[in-house]
Tab-separated table of C-alpha atoms in Angstrom:
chain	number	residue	atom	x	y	z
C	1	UNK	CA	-81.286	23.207	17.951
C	2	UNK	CA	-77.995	22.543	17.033
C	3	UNK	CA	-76.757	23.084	13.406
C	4	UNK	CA	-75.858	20.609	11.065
C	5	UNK	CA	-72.447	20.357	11.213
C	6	UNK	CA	-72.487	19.803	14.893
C	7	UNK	CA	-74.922	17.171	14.474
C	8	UNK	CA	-72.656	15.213	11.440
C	9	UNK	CA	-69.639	15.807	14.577
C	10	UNK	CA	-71.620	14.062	16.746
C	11	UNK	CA	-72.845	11.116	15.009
C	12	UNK	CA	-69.471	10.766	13.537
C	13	UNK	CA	-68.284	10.732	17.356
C	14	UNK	CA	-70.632	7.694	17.865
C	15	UNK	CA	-69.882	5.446	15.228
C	16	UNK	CA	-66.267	5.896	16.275
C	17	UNK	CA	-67.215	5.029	19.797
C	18	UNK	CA	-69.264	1.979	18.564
C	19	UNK	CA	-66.654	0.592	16.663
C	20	UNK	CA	-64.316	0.732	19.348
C	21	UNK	CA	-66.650	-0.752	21.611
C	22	UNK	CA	-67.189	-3.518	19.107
C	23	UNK	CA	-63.317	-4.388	18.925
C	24	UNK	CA	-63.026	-3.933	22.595
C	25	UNK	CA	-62.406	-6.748	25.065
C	26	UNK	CA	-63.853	-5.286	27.607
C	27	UNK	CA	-64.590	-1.571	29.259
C	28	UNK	CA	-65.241	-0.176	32.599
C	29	UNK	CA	-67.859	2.864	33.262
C	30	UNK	CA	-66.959	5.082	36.229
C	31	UNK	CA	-68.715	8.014	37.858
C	32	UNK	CA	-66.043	10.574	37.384
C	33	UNK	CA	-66.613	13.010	40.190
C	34	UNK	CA	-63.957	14.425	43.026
C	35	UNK	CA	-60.451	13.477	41.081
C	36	UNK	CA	-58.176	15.912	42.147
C	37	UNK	CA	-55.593	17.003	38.709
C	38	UNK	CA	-53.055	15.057	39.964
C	39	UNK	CA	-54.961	11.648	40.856
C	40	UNK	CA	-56.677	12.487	37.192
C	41	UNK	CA	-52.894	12.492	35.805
C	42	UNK	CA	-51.750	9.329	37.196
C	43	UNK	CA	-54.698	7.497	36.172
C	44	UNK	CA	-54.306	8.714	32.759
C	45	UNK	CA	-51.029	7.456	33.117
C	46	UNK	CA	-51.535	4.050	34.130
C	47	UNK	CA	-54.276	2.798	32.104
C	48	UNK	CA	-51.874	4.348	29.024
C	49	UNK	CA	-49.700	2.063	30.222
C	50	UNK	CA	-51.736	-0.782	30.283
C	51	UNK	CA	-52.759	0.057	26.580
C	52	UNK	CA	-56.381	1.244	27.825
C	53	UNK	CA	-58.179	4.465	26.231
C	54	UNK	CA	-59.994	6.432	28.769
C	55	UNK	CA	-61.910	9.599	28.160
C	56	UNK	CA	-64.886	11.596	29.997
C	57	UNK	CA	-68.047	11.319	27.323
C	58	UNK	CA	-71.438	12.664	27.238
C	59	UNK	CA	-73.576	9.851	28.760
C	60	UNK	CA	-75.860	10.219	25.582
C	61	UNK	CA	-72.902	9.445	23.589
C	62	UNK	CA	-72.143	6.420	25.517
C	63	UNK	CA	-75.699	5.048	25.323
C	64	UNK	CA	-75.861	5.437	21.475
C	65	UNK	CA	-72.364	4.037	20.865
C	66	UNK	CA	-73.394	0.996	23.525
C	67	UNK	CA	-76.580	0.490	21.985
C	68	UNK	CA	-75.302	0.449	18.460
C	69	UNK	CA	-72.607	-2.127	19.270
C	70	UNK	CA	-75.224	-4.160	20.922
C	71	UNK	CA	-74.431	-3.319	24.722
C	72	UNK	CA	-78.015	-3.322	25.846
C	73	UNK	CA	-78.557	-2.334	29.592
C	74	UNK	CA	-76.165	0.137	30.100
C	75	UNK	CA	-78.567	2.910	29.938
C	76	UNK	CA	-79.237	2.579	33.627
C	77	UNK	CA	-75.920	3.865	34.530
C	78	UNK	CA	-75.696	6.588	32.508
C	79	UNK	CA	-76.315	9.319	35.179
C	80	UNK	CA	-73.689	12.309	36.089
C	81	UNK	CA	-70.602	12.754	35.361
C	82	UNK	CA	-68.988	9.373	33.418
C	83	UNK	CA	-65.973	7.900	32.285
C	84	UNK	CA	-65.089	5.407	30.421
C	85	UNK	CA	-62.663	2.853	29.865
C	86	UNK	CA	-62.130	0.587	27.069
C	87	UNK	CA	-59.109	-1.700	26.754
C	88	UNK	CA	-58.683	-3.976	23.132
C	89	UNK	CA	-56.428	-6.626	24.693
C	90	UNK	CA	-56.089	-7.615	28.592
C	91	UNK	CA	-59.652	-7.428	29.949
C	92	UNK	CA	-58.825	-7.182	33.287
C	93	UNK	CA	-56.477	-3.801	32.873
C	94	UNK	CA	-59.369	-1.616	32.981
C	95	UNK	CA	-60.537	-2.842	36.301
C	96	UNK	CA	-58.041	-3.294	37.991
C	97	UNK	CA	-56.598	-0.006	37.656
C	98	UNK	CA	-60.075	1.924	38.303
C	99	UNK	CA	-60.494	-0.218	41.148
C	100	UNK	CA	-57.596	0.771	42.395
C	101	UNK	CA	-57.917	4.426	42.285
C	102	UNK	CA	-61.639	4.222	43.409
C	103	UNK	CA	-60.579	2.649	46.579
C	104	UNK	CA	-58.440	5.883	46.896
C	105	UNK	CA	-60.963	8.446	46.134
C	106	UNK	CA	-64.465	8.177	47.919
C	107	UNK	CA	-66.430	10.083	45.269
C	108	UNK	CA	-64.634	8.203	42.172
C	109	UNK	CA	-66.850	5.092	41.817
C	110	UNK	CA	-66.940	2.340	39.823
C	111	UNK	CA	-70.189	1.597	37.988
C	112	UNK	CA	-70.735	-0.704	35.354
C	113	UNK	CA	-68.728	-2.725	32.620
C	114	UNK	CA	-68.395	-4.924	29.532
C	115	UNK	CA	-67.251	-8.391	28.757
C	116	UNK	CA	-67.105	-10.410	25.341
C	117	UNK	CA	-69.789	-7.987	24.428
C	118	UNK	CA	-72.298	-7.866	27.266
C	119	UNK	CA	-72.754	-5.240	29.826
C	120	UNK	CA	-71.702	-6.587	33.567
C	121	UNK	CA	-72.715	-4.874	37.055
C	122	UNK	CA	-70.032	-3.452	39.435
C	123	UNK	CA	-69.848	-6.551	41.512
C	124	UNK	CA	-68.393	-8.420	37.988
C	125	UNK	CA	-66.013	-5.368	37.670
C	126	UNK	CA	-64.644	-5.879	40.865
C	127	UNK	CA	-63.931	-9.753	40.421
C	128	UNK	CA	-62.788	-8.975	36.894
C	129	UNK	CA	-60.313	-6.686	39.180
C	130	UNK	CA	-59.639	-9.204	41.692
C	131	UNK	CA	-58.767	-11.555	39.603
C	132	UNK	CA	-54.144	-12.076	39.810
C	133	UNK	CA	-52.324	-11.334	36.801
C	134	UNK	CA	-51.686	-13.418	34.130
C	135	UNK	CA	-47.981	-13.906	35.232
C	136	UNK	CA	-48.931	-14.730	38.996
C	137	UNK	CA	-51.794	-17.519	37.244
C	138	UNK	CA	-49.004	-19.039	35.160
C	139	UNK	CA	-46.894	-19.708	38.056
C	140	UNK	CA	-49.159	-20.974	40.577
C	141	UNK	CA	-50.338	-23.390	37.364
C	142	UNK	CA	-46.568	-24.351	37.038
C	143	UNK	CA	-46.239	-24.653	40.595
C	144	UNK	CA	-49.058	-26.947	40.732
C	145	UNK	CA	-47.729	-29.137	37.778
C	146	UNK	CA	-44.516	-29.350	39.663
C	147	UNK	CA	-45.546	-30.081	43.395
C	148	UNK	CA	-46.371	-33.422	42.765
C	149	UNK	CA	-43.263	-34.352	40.600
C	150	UNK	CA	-40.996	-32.906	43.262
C	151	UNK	CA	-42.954	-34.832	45.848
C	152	UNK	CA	-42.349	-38.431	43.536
C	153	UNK	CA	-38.439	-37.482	43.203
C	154	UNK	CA	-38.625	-36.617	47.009
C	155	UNK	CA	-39.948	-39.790	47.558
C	156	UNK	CA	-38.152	-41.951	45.552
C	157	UNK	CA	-34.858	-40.548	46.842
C	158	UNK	CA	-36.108	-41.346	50.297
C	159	UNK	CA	-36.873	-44.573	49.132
C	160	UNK	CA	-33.176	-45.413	47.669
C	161	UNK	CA	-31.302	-43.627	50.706
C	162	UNK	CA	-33.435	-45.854	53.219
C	163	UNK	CA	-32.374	-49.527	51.112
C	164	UNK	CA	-29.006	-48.562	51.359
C	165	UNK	CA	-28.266	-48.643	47.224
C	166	UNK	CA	-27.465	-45.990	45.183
C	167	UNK	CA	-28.579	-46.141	41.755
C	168	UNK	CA	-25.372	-45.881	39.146
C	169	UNK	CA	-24.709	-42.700	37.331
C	170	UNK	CA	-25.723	-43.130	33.648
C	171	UNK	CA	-22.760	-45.118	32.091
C	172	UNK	CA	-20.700	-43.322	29.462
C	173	UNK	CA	-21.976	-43.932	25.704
C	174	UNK	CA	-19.719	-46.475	24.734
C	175	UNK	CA	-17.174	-45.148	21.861
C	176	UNK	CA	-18.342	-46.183	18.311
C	177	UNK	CA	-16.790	-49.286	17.369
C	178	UNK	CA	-14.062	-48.773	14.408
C	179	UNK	CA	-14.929	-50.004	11.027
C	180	UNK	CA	-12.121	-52.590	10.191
C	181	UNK	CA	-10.037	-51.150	7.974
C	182	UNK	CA	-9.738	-52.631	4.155
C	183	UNK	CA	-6.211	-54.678	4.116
């Protein structure tokens, strides 16, 4: 049985995990098996750069922390060796980055996640992980907004070059008219 102060370590260890899965938007689980040191480093690296925390953590740990921040269900994947993921601001970071590396590495799977506080399956993960970046969704919706008024200016152009007229520059602003001045 393990003593007391081990046992205040470890429940301290969970709250902190619960609270962080609590603030989190969103976390990926991963069965953390065959990563060679240097595929280990430069995932480290890349979800760091993303802004997401990763770290290997006992699975009883995990289904404490998940069940005191009111992640129910993610007991059944809590088997072997896990990882996990958690990322406070871009939700999609987390998956994309795993999914990345676990179509690399055969043994390195992805198995479970969370989203606006409920757990999600792998098949969720990997359309969370599909899903463009925020920059490439901002320009196709700005290229969508601006098809169609390029199209109308096409259009009218077409229009004005096939009747022959062309339509007058915008006339100068005419210059103030002077006050007359006090005789």
């Amino acid at each position: 049985m393990p003593s007391q102060k081990i046992l205040e370590q470890k429940t301290a260890a969970v709250e902190e995990l619960s609270e962080k899965l609590g603030r989190a938007a969103s976390g990926v689980l991963v069965k953390y098996q065959g990563i060679t040191v240097e595929q280990d480093t430069k995932l480290r690296a890349a979800l760091r750069g993303a802004g997401v925390e990763y770290s290997v953590i006992k699975n009883t740990m995990i289904g404490r922390a998940c069940e005191k921040a009111g992640l129910t269900g993610m007991d059944q994947y809590l088997e072997g060796m896990n990882a996990l993921a958690i990322s406070y601001d871009d939700p999609v970071a987390p998956a994309k980055i795993l999914k990345e590396y676990a179509d690399k590495i055969e043994t390195f799977e992805l198995r479970a996640g969370f989203l606006d506080g409920a757990v999600v399956d792998v098949n969720t993960v990997n359309e969370l992980a599909d899903i463009p970046q925020k920059e490439v969704l901002l320009a196709r919706m700005l290229g969508s907004l601006t098809g169609p008024l390029s199209g109308l200016a096409v259009a009218l152009q077409a229009i004005i070059d096939k009747s022959g007229e062309e339509v007058p520059a915008a006339e100068e602003a005419a210059p103030a008219e002077e006050a007359p001045a006090a005789e």
